[in-house]
Amino acid sequence: DRATTCLAAAAADAQPRAEPPMAAAAASKAAAAAAATALSALLLATPAGAELNKFEYEAGGEFGKGTAEQWGEADINNKDFSNRDLRRSNFTSAEARRTKFNGSNLQGAYFMKATAFKADFTDANLSDTLMDRAVLNEANFTNAVLERAVLTRSDLTGATITGADFSNALVDRTQQLALCRYADGVNPTTGVSTRKSLGCGSMRKFKAQSPSNGESQPSEEEKEAFRKSMAVYRE
């Protein structure tokens, strides 16, 4: 009888035991969380572009709501966005050659890696924008407000900046020096001079740093007068 009892107990221990209801619920929640994490990783791994924009829209992201329009990686060359409220809109990596943004409110917008060659930002509000690594060659920023804008590693060669306000903007040192050579005007909205907002020195100093600038070179008469003013030392 004792042997029979031992065999029965061993057989009972070999049978799979049912998990308590609370343990099963916890395991189910953990599996659901793992699935959500895997799905998020899959979405993040998706190439940027139309598919990413689709996922953002379906997930109820920050774009596509109110003034925050989604134009990331879009071809908007020569399009007219003038005099519009486009706060927090996304133009990351957009093709925006000769696109018009004049008079628009673009506060907090995204222009990272955008190509905005000859784009028109006249009178636009570009404060708090992210415009790093952007191509802004010959863009027009006349009277634009760029307070606290991030312009690091962006190319503003030939840009028109008369009356633009760059107060507290992040601009590369080499780019700042280049802009200071011809910066001029006062912003009609903020009342801040362009040169002051860029931290430029005197106009004479920056002109003198450019050997190719004919205006900064003294005339032959001035050179001769300077030579005559020097003391002559004889042995």
Coordinates of C-alpha atoms in Angstrom, one line a residue, residues 48-54 56 63 69-76 89-95 110-112 114:
A48 CA 11.9 58.1 -43.8
G49 CA 9.5 59.5 -46.4
A50 CA 5.9 58.8 -47.4
E51 CA 5.7 55.6 -45.3
L52 CA 6.9 57.4 -42.2
N53 CA 4.5 60.2 -42.7
K54 CA 1.7 57.7 -43.1
E56 CA 2.7 59.4 -38.1
F63 CA 1.8 66.8 -37.6
E69 CA 1.2 70.6 -41.8
Q70 CA 3.3 67.7 -43.0
W71 CA 5.6 68.4 -46.0
G72 CA 8.5 66.3 -45.0
E73 CA 10.6 65.2 -48.1
A74 CA 7.9 66.6 -50.4
D75 CA 8.6 68.3 -53.7
I76 CA 7.3 71.8 -53.2
S89 CA 4.9 72.5 -39.8
N90 CA 7.4 70.0 -41.1
F91 CA 9.5 70.7 -44.2
T92 CA 12.3 68.4 -43.3
S93 CA 14.4 67.4 -46.3
A94 CA 11.8 69.1 -48.6
E95 CA 12.6 70.3 -52.1
Y110 CA 11.2 72.2 -39.2
F111 CA 13.5 72.8 -42.2
M112 CA 16.3 70.4 -41.3
A114 CA 15.7 71.2 -46.7

